[in-house]
Coordinates of C-alpha atoms in Angstrom, one line a residue:
M1 CA -9.8 10.6 38.0
A2 CA -10.0 7.4 39.9
T3 CA -8.9 4.1 38.4
S4 CA -10.6 0.9 39.3
F5 CA -9.2 -2.6 39.2
S6 CA -10.6 -6.0 39.5
A7 CA -8.5 -8.7 41.2
A8 CA -8.1 -11.5 38.7
S9 CA -6.2 -13.4 41.3
T10 CA -5.9 -11.4 44.6
W11 CA -3.3 -12.3 47.2
L12 CA -2.5 -15.8 46.2
G13 CA -0.7 -16.5 49.4
R14 CA 1.8 -19.3 50.1
V15 CA 2.1 -21.8 47.3
G16 CA 5.0 -23.8 48.5
A17 CA 8.0 -21.8 47.1
L18 CA 10.7 -20.6 49.3
R19 CA 11.3 -16.9 49.6
R20 CA 13.6 -15.8 46.8
R21 CA 16.5 -13.6 47.6
G22 CA 18.4 -10.9 45.7
N23 CA 17.2 -8.4 43.2
S24 CA 14.7 -9.1 40.4
R25 CA 15.5 -8.7 36.8
L26 CA 13.7 -8.4 33.5
A27 CA 13.2 -11.8 31.9
I28 CA 15.6 -11.8 29.0
E29 CA 17.8 -14.9 29.0
S30 CA 21.6 -14.5 28.6
L31 CA 21.4 -10.7 28.8
P32 CA 23.8 -9.4 31.5
D33 CA 22.3 -8.0 34.7
A34 CA 23.7 -4.6 33.9
Y35 CA 21.0 -4.3 31.2
T36 CA 18.1 -6.0 33.0
A37 CA 18.6 -6.0 36.8
L38 CA 16.1 -4.0 38.9
D39 CA 17.2 -2.2 42.1
S40 CA 15.2 -2.8 45.2
V41 CA 14.0 0.8 45.0
G42 CA 13.5 2.6 41.6
L43 CA 11.4 3.5 38.7
Y44 CA 11.9 1.9 35.2
A45 CA 10.2 2.3 31.8
V46 CA 10.1 -0.1 28.9
H47 CA 8.6 1.3 25.7
V48 CA 7.0 -1.6 23.9
S49 CA 3.9 -2.1 21.7
A50 CA 1.3 -4.9 22.2
S51 CA 3.0 -8.1 20.9
P52 CA 4.0 -11.6 22.0
A53 CA 7.4 -10.1 23.0
R54 CA 5.7 -7.8 25.5
D55 CA 3.6 -10.6 26.9
A56 CA 6.7 -12.8 27.3
L57 CA 8.6 -10.0 29.0
L58 CA 5.8 -9.0 31.3
F59 CA 4.6 -12.4 32.5
D60 CA 8.1 -14.1 32.7
T61 CA 9.4 -11.1 34.7
A62 CA 6.6 -11.5 37.2
K63 CA 7.0 -15.3 37.3
N64 CA 10.8 -15.2 38.0
S65 CA 10.7 -12.2 40.4
R66 CA 12.7 -12.4 43.6
A67 CA 10.7 -9.6 45.2
K68 CA 8.9 -10.1 48.5
K69 CA 5.6 -9.3 46.8
V70 CA 4.7 -8.8 43.1
T71 CA 1.8 -6.8 41.8
L72 CA 1.0 -7.4 38.1
V73 CA -1.2 -4.7 36.7
L74 CA -2.7 -5.7 33.3
N75 CA -4.6 -3.6 30.9
R76 CA -7.0 -6.4 29.9
D77 CA -10.2 -8.0 31.1
T78 CA -10.2 -10.8 33.7
T79 CA -11.0 -13.6 31.2
E80 CA -8.0 -12.7 29.1
V81 CA -5.8 -12.4 32.2
A82 CA -6.8 -15.9 33.4
A83 CA -6.1 -17.4 30.0
F84 CA -2.6 -15.9 29.9
L85 CA -1.8 -17.2 33.4
R86 CA -3.0 -20.7 32.6
E87 CA -1.0 -20.7 29.4
R88 CA 2.1 -19.9 31.5
G89 CA 1.6 -22.7 34.0
F90 CA -0.3 -20.9 36.7
T91 CA -2.5 -23.7 37.9
S92 CA -3.2 -25.4 41.3
R93 CA -0.3 -27.7 40.5
G94 CA 2.0 -25.3 38.7
A95 CA 1.7 -22.2 40.9
A96 CA 4.7 -23.2 43.0
A97 CA 6.9 -21.9 40.2
W98 CA 5.5 -18.4 40.7
P99 CA 6.3 -15.9 43.5
R100 CA 4.9 -16.9 46.9
K101 CA 2.9 -13.6 47.1
I102 CA 1.5 -12.1 44.0
N103 CA -1.4 -9.8 43.1
V104 CA -2.8 -9.8 39.6
L105 CA -5.0 -6.8 38.9
A106 CA -7.0 -6.3 35.7
C107 CA -7.9 -2.9 34.4
P108 CA -9.9 -3.5 31.2
P109 CA -9.4 -0.9 28.5
S110 CA -12.3 1.4 27.8
G111 CA -12.2 0.7 24.1
Q112 CA -11.9 4.4 23.2
E113 CA -8.6 6.1 22.9
M114 CA -8.5 9.5 24.5
S115 CA -7.7 12.4 22.2
M116 CA -5.2 15.1 23.1
E117 CA -7.9 17.6 23.8
Q118 CA -9.7 15.2 26.2
S119 CA -6.4 14.3 27.9
A120 CA -5.6 18.0 28.4
A121 CA -8.9 18.5 30.3
F122 CA -7.6 16.4 33.2
P123 CA -5.4 18.1 35.8
T124 CA -1.7 17.2 36.0
L125 CA -1.2 14.2 38.4
G126 CA -5.0 13.6 38.6
R127 CA -5.1 10.3 36.7
L128 CA -1.7 9.2 38.0
I129 CA -2.7 9.6 41.7
G130 CA -6.0 7.8 41.0
G131 CA -4.2 4.9 39.5
L132 CA -1.7 4.7 42.5
Q133 CA -4.6 4.8 45.0
A134 CA -6.3 1.9 43.2
I135 CA -3.1 -0.1 43.5
R136 CA -2.6 0.9 47.1
R137 CA -6.0 -0.7 48.1
Y138 CA -4.3 -4.1 47.7
G139 CA -1.6 -3.4 50.2
L140 CA 1.9 -1.9 50.1
K141 CA 5.1 -3.5 51.4
A142 CA 8.7 -2.5 51.2
G143 CA 10.6 -4.5 48.6
S144 CA 7.6 -5.0 46.4
L145 CA 7.8 -5.1 42.6
Y146 CA 5.0 -3.4 40.5
L147 CA 4.8 -4.3 36.8
V148 CA 2.3 -1.9 35.3
E149 CA 1.0 -2.5 31.8
G150 CA -1.8 0.1 31.7
A151 CA 0.0 3.3 32.9
D152 CA -0.3 5.1 29.5
S153 CA -3.7 6.4 30.5
W154 CA -2.3 7.8 33.7
L155 CA 0.1 10.2 32.0
S156 CA -0.3 13.6 30.2
W157 CA 1.3 12.8 26.8
H158 CA 0.1 16.2 25.5
N159 CA 2.4 18.3 27.7
S160 CA 6.2 17.9 28.2
A161 CA 6.2 19.7 31.5
A162 CA 3.3 17.7 32.9
L163 CA 5.0 14.5 31.9
A164 CA 8.2 15.4 33.7
Q165 CA 6.2 16.4 36.8
E166 CA 4.3 13.1 36.8
A167 CA 7.5 11.0 36.4
D168 CA 9.1 12.9 39.2
Y169 CA 6.1 12.3 41.5
L170 CA 6.1 8.6 40.6
A171 CA 9.8 8.3 41.3
H172 CA 9.3 9.9 44.8
W173 CA 6.3 7.6 45.4
C174 CA 8.5 4.5 44.8
K175 CA 11.3 5.9 47.0
A176 CA 9.1 6.8 49.9
R177 CA 7.5 3.3 49.9
R178 CA 10.9 1.5 49.1
C179 CA 9.5 -0.4 46.2
V180 CA 10.4 -0.8 42.5
M181 CA 8.0 -0.1 39.6
V182 CA 8.3 -1.0 35.9
L183 CA 6.0 0.8 33.4
F184 CA 5.4 -1.0 30.1
L185 CA 4.4 2.0 27.9
S186 CA 2.9 1.7 24.4
Y187 CA 1.4 5.2 23.9
H188 CA 4.7 6.9 22.9
R189 CA 6.8 4.4 21.0
Q190 CA 8.5 4.0 17.7
S191 CA 6.4 2.9 14.7
D192 CA 5.1 -0.6 15.2
S193 CA 4.6 -1.1 11.5
P194 CA 5.6 -4.6 10.5
L195 CA 7.9 -3.1 7.9
D196 CA 9.9 -0.8 10.2
R197 CA 13.1 0.4 8.5
S198 CA 16.5 0.0 10.0
I199 CA 17.4 2.5 12.7
D200 CA 21.1 2.4 12.0
G201 CA 22.6 5.8 12.1
Q202 CA 19.6 7.3 14.0
D203 CA 18.9 8.0 17.6
P204 CA 15.8 6.1 18.5
F205 CA 15.5 7.8 21.9
S206 CA 15.3 11.4 20.7
R207 CA 12.1 11.0 18.7
D208 CA 9.2 13.2 19.8
S209 CA 5.5 12.5 19.4
S210 CA 3.6 14.0 16.5
G211 CA 2.6 16.9 18.8
G212 CA 6.2 17.8 19.5
V213 CA 6.2 16.6 23.1
S214 CA 9.8 16.0 24.4
L215 CA 10.5 13.0 26.6
H216 CA 13.8 14.3 27.9
G217 CA 12.4 15.6 31.2
F218 CA 10.1 12.6 31.6
H219 CA 12.9 10.1 31.2
G220 CA 15.1 12.0 33.6
A221 CA 13.2 10.8 36.6
F222 CA 13.6 7.1 35.8
T223 CA 16.2 4.7 37.1
G224 CA 16.3 3.0 33.7
V225 CA 14.7 3.4 30.2
A226 CA 14.7 0.9 27.4
Y227 CA 12.9 0.2 24.1
L228 CA 11.8 -3.2 22.9
S229 CA 11.1 -2.5 19.3
Q230 CA 11.7 -3.8 15.8
S231 CA 14.4 -3.1 13.2
L232 CA 13.6 -4.6 9.9
G233 CA 11.2 -7.0 11.7
E234 CA 13.8 -8.2 14.2
M235 CA 13.3 -7.7 17.9
V236 CA 15.8 -5.4 19.4
W237 CA 16.4 -4.5 23.1
M238 CA 17.7 -0.9 23.2
A239 CA 18.7 0.5 26.6
K240 CA 18.8 4.3 26.6
F241 CA 20.2 4.1 30.1
W242 CA 20.0 1.5 32.8
R243 CA 21.1 2.0 36.4
V244 CA 21.7 -0.8 38.9
Q245 CA 23.1 0.4 42.2
D246 CA 26.3 2.4 41.3
A247 CA 26.6 1.0 37.7
M248 CA 25.0 2.4 34.6
V249 CA 25.0 1.4 30.9
T250 CA 23.9 3.8 28.1
A251 CA 22.9 3.5 24.4
Q252 CA 23.3 -0.3 24.2
S253 CA 21.3 -2.6 21.9
Q254 CA 21.0 -6.3 21.4
A255 CA 19.0 -8.5 19.0
L256 CA 16.5 -10.9 20.7
R257 CA 14.9 -14.2 19.8
F258 CA 12.3 -16.5 21.3
T259 CA 13.5 -19.8 22.8
P260 CA 11.5 -22.9 21.9
E261 CA 9.7 -22.5 25.2
G262 CA 8.6 -19.0 24.3
R263 CA 11.0 -17.0 26.5
L264 CA 12.9 -14.0 25.3
A265 CA 16.7 -14.4 24.9
I266 CA 19.7 -12.9 23.2
A267 CA 20.1 -13.9 19.6
L268 CA 23.2 -15.9 20.0
S269 CA 25.2 -16.7 16.9
T270 CA 26.5 -20.1 17.7
R271 CA 25.1 -22.9 15.5
E272 CA 24.1 -25.1 18.4
V273 CA 22.1 -22.4 20.2
G274 CA 21.1 -20.1 17.4
A275 CA 19.5 -22.8 15.3
S276 CA 17.0 -23.5 18.1
M277 CA 16.0 -19.9 18.6
L278 CA 13.0 -18.3 16.9
L279 CA 12.4 -14.8 15.5
T280 CA 8.7 -15.2 16.3
R281 CA 6.5 -17.6 18.2
D282 CA 4.9 -19.0 15.0
E283 CA 8.1 -19.6 13.1
H284 CA 7.5 -23.4 12.8
R285 CA 4.0 -22.9 11.3
V286 CA 3.7 -23.7 7.6
L287 CA 0.6 -22.8 5.5
A288 CA 0.2 -23.9 1.8
T289 CA -2.4 -23.3 -0.9
R290 CA -4.1 -26.5 -2.1
A291 CA -2.7 -26.0 -5.6
A292 CA 0.8 -25.8 -4.2
V293 CA 0.7 -29.4 -2.9
E294 CA -1.9 -30.8 -5.3
A295 CA -1.0 -34.3 -6.6
E296 CA 1.5 -35.0 -3.9
E297 CA 1.1 -38.4 -2.4
W298 CA 2.1 -37.2 1.1
V299 CA 2.1 -33.8 2.7
P300 CA 3.5 -33.1 6.3
P301 CA 0.4 -33.5 8.6
E302 CA 1.3 -30.3 10.5
W303 CA 1.0 -28.1 7.3
E304 CA -2.1 -26.1 7.2
I305 CA -3.8 -26.3 3.7
V306 CA -6.0 -23.4 2.5
S307 CA -8.1 -23.2 -0.6
D308 CA -6.5 -20.3 -2.6
H309 CA -4.5 -17.1 -2.4
D310 CA -7.4 -15.1 -0.9
A311 CA -7.9 -17.7 1.8
M312 CA -4.2 -17.5 2.6
T313 CA -4.4 -13.8 3.1
A314 CA -7.3 -14.3 5.6
A315 CA -5.5 -17.1 7.4
C316 CA -2.3 -15.0 8.0
Q317 CA -3.9 -12.0 9.7
Q318 CA -2.1 -12.8 12.9
A319 CA 1.0 -14.5 11.4
R320 CA 4.4 -12.9 11.9
G321 CA 7.1 -15.5 11.2
A322 CA 5.3 -18.4 9.6
T323 CA 6.2 -20.0 6.2
V324 CA 3.7 -19.4 3.4
L325 CA 3.7 -21.7 0.3
L326 CA 1.9 -20.1 -2.6
D327 CA 1.4 -21.6 -6.1
Y328 CA 2.1 -20.2 -9.6
S329 CA -0.1 -22.5 -11.6
L330 CA -2.0 -20.1 -13.9
A331 CA -0.2 -17.5 -16.0
D332 CA -3.4 -15.4 -16.1
D333 CA -3.4 -15.2 -12.2
L334 CA -0.1 -13.4 -12.0
D335 CA -2.0 -10.3 -10.7
G336 CA -3.6 -12.3 -7.9
L337 CA -0.3 -13.9 -6.9
C338 CA 1.5 -10.5 -6.8
R339 CA -1.3 -8.9 -4.8
T340 CA -1.2 -11.8 -2.2
V341 CA 2.6 -11.6 -1.9
H342 CA 2.6 -7.9 -1.4
E343 CA -0.3 -8.0 1.1
L344 CA 1.4 -10.7 3.2
R345 CA 4.7 -8.9 3.3
S346 CA 3.2 -5.5 4.0
H347 CA 0.8 -6.8 6.7
C348 CA 2.9 -9.5 8.4
G349 CA 6.3 -7.9 8.4
R350 CA 9.9 -8.9 7.6
A351 CA 10.0 -12.2 9.4
I352 CA 7.3 -14.1 7.5
K353 CA 8.7 -16.5 4.9
I354 CA 7.0 -16.5 1.4
V355 CA 7.8 -19.3 -1.0
V356 CA 6.3 -19.3 -4.5
R357 CA 6.1 -22.8 -6.1
E358 CA 5.9 -23.3 -9.8
R359 CA 3.2 -25.8 -10.7
G360 CA 2.8 -27.0 -14.3
L361 CA 4.5 -24.0 -15.9
S362 CA 7.7 -22.1 -15.5
M363 CA 7.8 -18.4 -14.4
R364 CA 9.5 -16.1 -16.8
H365 CA 12.6 -14.3 -15.5
Q366 CA 10.9 -10.9 -15.2
N367 CA 7.9 -12.4 -13.3
E368 CA 10.3 -14.2 -10.9
L369 CA 12.1 -10.9 -10.3
L370 CA 8.7 -9.2 -9.8
V371 CA 7.4 -11.5 -7.0
L372 CA 10.8 -11.3 -5.3
S373 CA 10.6 -7.5 -5.4
L374 CA 7.1 -7.6 -3.9
G375 CA 8.3 -9.6 -0.9
A376 CA 8.7 -13.3 -1.8
N377 CA 11.8 -15.0 -0.2
V378 CA 12.3 -17.5 -3.0
V379 CA 10.7 -19.1 -6.1
A380 CA 10.8 -22.9 -6.1
S381 CA 11.2 -24.5 -9.5
R382 CA 8.5 -26.8 -10.8
N383 CA 11.1 -29.6 -11.0
L384 CA 11.7 -29.7 -7.2
S385 CA 10.3 -32.7 -5.4
L386 CA 8.4 -32.3 -2.2
A387 CA 11.5 -33.4 -0.2
Q388 CA 13.6 -30.8 -2.0
L389 CA 10.9 -28.2 -1.3
Q390 CA 11.0 -29.1 2.4
C391 CA 14.8 -28.5 2.4
L392 CA 14.3 -25.2 0.6
I393 CA 11.7 -24.2 3.2
E394 CA 14.0 -25.2 6.0
S395 CA 16.8 -23.0 4.5
T396 CA 14.5 -19.9 4.9
Q397 CA 14.1 -20.4 8.6
G398 CA 15.5 -17.6 10.7
Q399 CA 15.7 -15.2 7.8
L400 CA 14.5 -11.6 7.7
S401 CA 13.5 -10.1 4.4
T402 CA 15.6 -7.0 3.9
R403 CA 14.6 -6.1 0.3
P404 CA 12.9 -2.7 -0.1
I405 CA 9.2 -3.3 -0.9
I406 CA 7.5 -1.4 -3.7
D407 CA 4.5 0.6 -2.4
D408 CA 2.1 -0.3 -5.2
Y409 CA 2.3 -3.8 -6.6
R410 CA 0.4 -2.6 -9.8
T411 CA 3.2 -0.3 -10.7
A412 CA 5.7 -3.1 -10.5
L413 CA 3.4 -5.4 -12.4
A414 CA 3.0 -2.9 -15.2
A415 CA 6.8 -2.6 -15.4
V416 CA 7.3 -6.3 -16.3
Q417 CA 4.5 -6.4 -18.9
S418 CA 5.9 -5.6 -22.3
E419 CA 4.1 -3.6 -24.9
S420 CA 2.3 -5.4 -27.8
A421 CA 5.2 -5.0 -30.2
R422 CA 6.9 -8.1 -31.5
G423 CA 9.1 -8.7 -34.5
Y424 CA 10.5 -6.1 -36.9
L425 CA 10.3 -2.3 -36.4
N426 CA 12.0 0.3 -38.4
M427 CA 14.9 2.0 -36.8
A428 CA 13.0 5.1 -35.5
A429 CA 10.2 3.0 -33.9
F430 CA 12.8 0.5 -32.5
C431 CA 14.7 3.3 -30.7
D432 CA 11.5 4.9 -29.4
Y433 CA 10.2 1.5 -28.0
V434 CA 13.5 0.7 -26.2
E435 CA 13.6 4.2 -24.7
R436 CA 10.2 3.8 -23.2
L437 CA 11.2 0.6 -21.6
I438 CA 14.4 2.2 -20.2
E439 CA 12.2 4.8 -18.5
R440 CA 10.0 2.0 -16.9
R441 CA 13.0 0.0 -15.9
H442 CA 13.9 2.0 -12.8
V443 CA 10.8 0.7 -11.0
L444 CA 12.0 -2.9 -10.9
H445 CA 15.5 -2.8 -12.4
L446 CA 14.4 -5.4 -14.9
P447 CA 17.2 -6.8 -17.0
H448 CA 17.0 -6.5 -20.8
A449 CA 19.5 -7.5 -23.5
M450 CA 20.3 -5.8 -26.8
L451 CA 22.5 -7.4 -29.4
R452 CA 24.2 -5.9 -32.4
L453 CA 25.0 -8.6 -35.1
Q454 CA 27.3 -8.1 -38.1
L455 CA 26.0 -9.9 -41.1
C456 CA 28.1 -12.1 -43.3
S457 CA 29.0 -10.5 -46.6
D458 CA 26.9 -13.0 -48.7
V459 CA 23.7 -12.6 -46.7
S460 CA 21.1 -10.0 -47.3
H461 CA 19.3 -8.0 -44.6
L462 CA 15.9 -9.1 -45.8
E463 CA 16.9 -12.8 -45.7
V464 CA 18.1 -12.5 -42.1
L465 CA 15.1 -10.5 -41.0
Q466 CA 12.8 -13.1 -42.5
A467 CA 14.6 -15.9 -40.6
C468 CA 14.4 -14.0 -37.3
A469 CA 11.7 -15.9 -35.4
L470 CA 10.6 -13.6 -32.5
L471 CA 7.8 -15.4 -30.6
R472 CA 7.8 -13.6 -27.3
S473 CA 5.9 -10.3 -26.8
G474 CA 8.3 -7.5 -26.3
D475 CA 11.1 -9.0 -28.4
I476 CA 11.9 -6.8 -31.5
C477 CA 14.5 -6.4 -34.2
S478 CA 15.6 -3.8 -36.7
A479 CA 18.5 -3.2 -39.1
D480 CA 20.6 -0.4 -40.6
A481 CA 23.0 -0.5 -43.5
D482 CA 25.6 -2.6 -41.6
F483 CA 24.0 -4.4 -38.6
L484 CA 21.0 -6.3 -37.3
Y485 CA 19.7 -5.2 -33.9
L486 CA 17.8 -7.4 -31.4
F487 CA 16.1 -6.3 -28.2
L488 CA 15.1 -9.1 -25.9
F489 CA 12.6 -8.1 -23.2
G490 CA 13.3 -9.3 -19.7
C491 CA 16.3 -11.4 -20.8
P492 CA 19.5 -11.2 -18.9
V493 CA 22.6 -10.9 -21.0
S494 CA 23.8 -14.3 -19.6
D495 CA 20.8 -16.0 -21.3
A496 CA 21.1 -14.2 -24.6
D497 CA 23.2 -16.9 -26.3
I498 CA 20.6 -19.5 -25.6
V499 CA 17.7 -17.3 -26.8
L500 CA 19.7 -16.3 -30.0
E501 CA 20.2 -20.0 -30.9
K502 CA 16.4 -20.5 -30.7
I503 CA 15.6 -17.4 -32.7
F504 CA 17.8 -18.4 -35.7
D505 CA 17.3 -22.2 -35.4
S506 CA 21.0 -22.8 -34.6
K507 CA 22.2 -21.2 -37.9
L508 CA 24.1 -18.3 -36.4
N509 CA 27.3 -19.1 -38.3
C510 CA 25.4 -18.9 -41.6
Y511 CA 24.2 -15.4 -41.0
F512 CA 26.6 -13.5 -38.7
E513 CA 30.3 -12.8 -38.5
N514 CA 30.3 -11.1 -35.1
T515 CA 27.9 -10.5 -32.1
E516 CA 28.1 -7.7 -29.5
Y517 CA 26.0 -7.9 -26.3
Y518 CA 24.7 -4.9 -24.3
G519 CA 23.2 -5.0 -20.8
V520 CA 23.3 -1.2 -20.5
F521 CA 22.4 0.4 -23.8
K522 CA 21.0 3.9 -23.2
D523 CA 24.0 5.6 -24.8
R524 CA 23.9 3.1 -27.7
I525 CA 20.3 3.9 -28.4
A526 CA 21.1 7.7 -28.4
Q527 CA 23.9 7.0 -30.9
M528 CA 21.6 4.9 -33.1
K529 CA 19.0 7.7 -33.1
A530 CA 21.6 10.3 -34.1
Q531 CA 23.0 8.1 -36.8
N532 CA 19.5 7.4 -38.2
S533 CA 18.7 11.1 -38.3
R534 CA 21.8 11.8 -40.4
H535 CA 21.5 8.6 -42.6
P536 CA 18.1 7.0 -42.4
A537 CA 18.2 3.2 -42.3
P538 CA 16.3 1.1 -44.8
D539 CA 12.7 0.5 -43.8
Y540 CA 11.4 -3.0 -44.5
T541 CA 8.0 -2.5 -42.9
D542 CA 6.1 -2.9 -46.2
V543 CA 7.8 -6.3 -46.8
L544 CA 7.7 -7.8 -43.3
A545 CA 4.4 -8.3 -41.6
A546 CA 4.9 -7.0 -38.0
P547 CA 2.6 -8.6 -35.5
G548 CA 2.3 -5.4 -33.5
V549 CA 3.6 -1.9 -33.7
P550 CA 3.5 0.3 -30.6
S551 CA 1.5 3.5 -30.8

């Protein structure tokens, strides 16, 4: 199968730069040569999916090469290639910064991915030889560097033996012509999902494709093999092995960042350097819904304002590390807010920053926990000024969200919505209600509080129950012969004192001698049910008008 190229910029000739000496290296700043240097003769592979990181590595490696001649093979059309080159300073004035002799070849993708069956129909080495012959037409010279983006279509990914044979042929081809070639491969790679889990404790280099094809023999022919992938959304350079002359490093990894100029570099931890490095190229971008900044006299002019949550989802299709400011201004729109947060985190990955700003009303504790569990980084109080909000946004920069994300936001939303019960329930109904909520609690780990209050000797149960003003849906009470029981839905134990004062209008000392608090109460409910089965508690249902009783 022959492969055809078009010359986006063919043999650019002398552009004023002096001949560079020494070996070339992959363009990752601050990473030692042992991990990135390229021998004058050899075959290297970098497994990396289409991303800004791949573009930075590919173009900057070509731009900074010290080889006598560089051939850059790109799997894109000529218009896109020209735009990328201009973006990186390749103009009539800026070309002097590039190698003095460079070929840029465009091999536009066909638009249709070949199936395993179609791939198997081609003979081993057929497509590979066709691709090499197409490159050869533009001249070969000892000491040349070939950076090949589109070599995936040259290889037989369906067959382990064929892959090994093709890699061996390619290594001998480079040795015979005394050149070095780097293949940027994306066909066989780790998952490029934005929500990749951590690879700690796993061997990322032993993973086979879905068809069970082993890469062991394939990699054995290379001088060096590395992966540029993601772990929890962070760029990680992982060298399976990398040979430079007589030295070799194996199984090494290093987190990467972008410099402000857009180059790849080690994620240094010093404050002076680390603060200026970026997880993604768009990390300084801020988008906000109109309601999130409504009524503000001044908004930073670089902020992008969109109409609503749906428009925000559409605007962030290509976002990876931007900051998104959403509003919580309507209690009835909690479903829409949750859907937007979940879609943004699932689609854009771990590096995007999601800030939810309260506007006009405060978010209940369980709802705040809900949006955080769905992917929000932080919830900004409605009392924060815009200046304080900017400080909060600044504090999220450089962060990666590491919380596990619930697959279905509707399941999480249902877990924070209480049942219709409120007020007094008899002891049996009280225990059944609390048990149902305990079963739902595992979805979101929502905190609830239960209180057991001992009545003063001169106060009747009915008097206290009538004084118990439960206004929030999900808050219920009950009583047995000795105690009053309160269950507060979505209320942390730390807030129970404040809520209790409101419920009894600051008259706790008039009604109770002692109060016990329970944050974990599954065993207590079991004891109450057993006690009630032996000695049924009084039932005041006919006296107290319960606003709602669960079915």
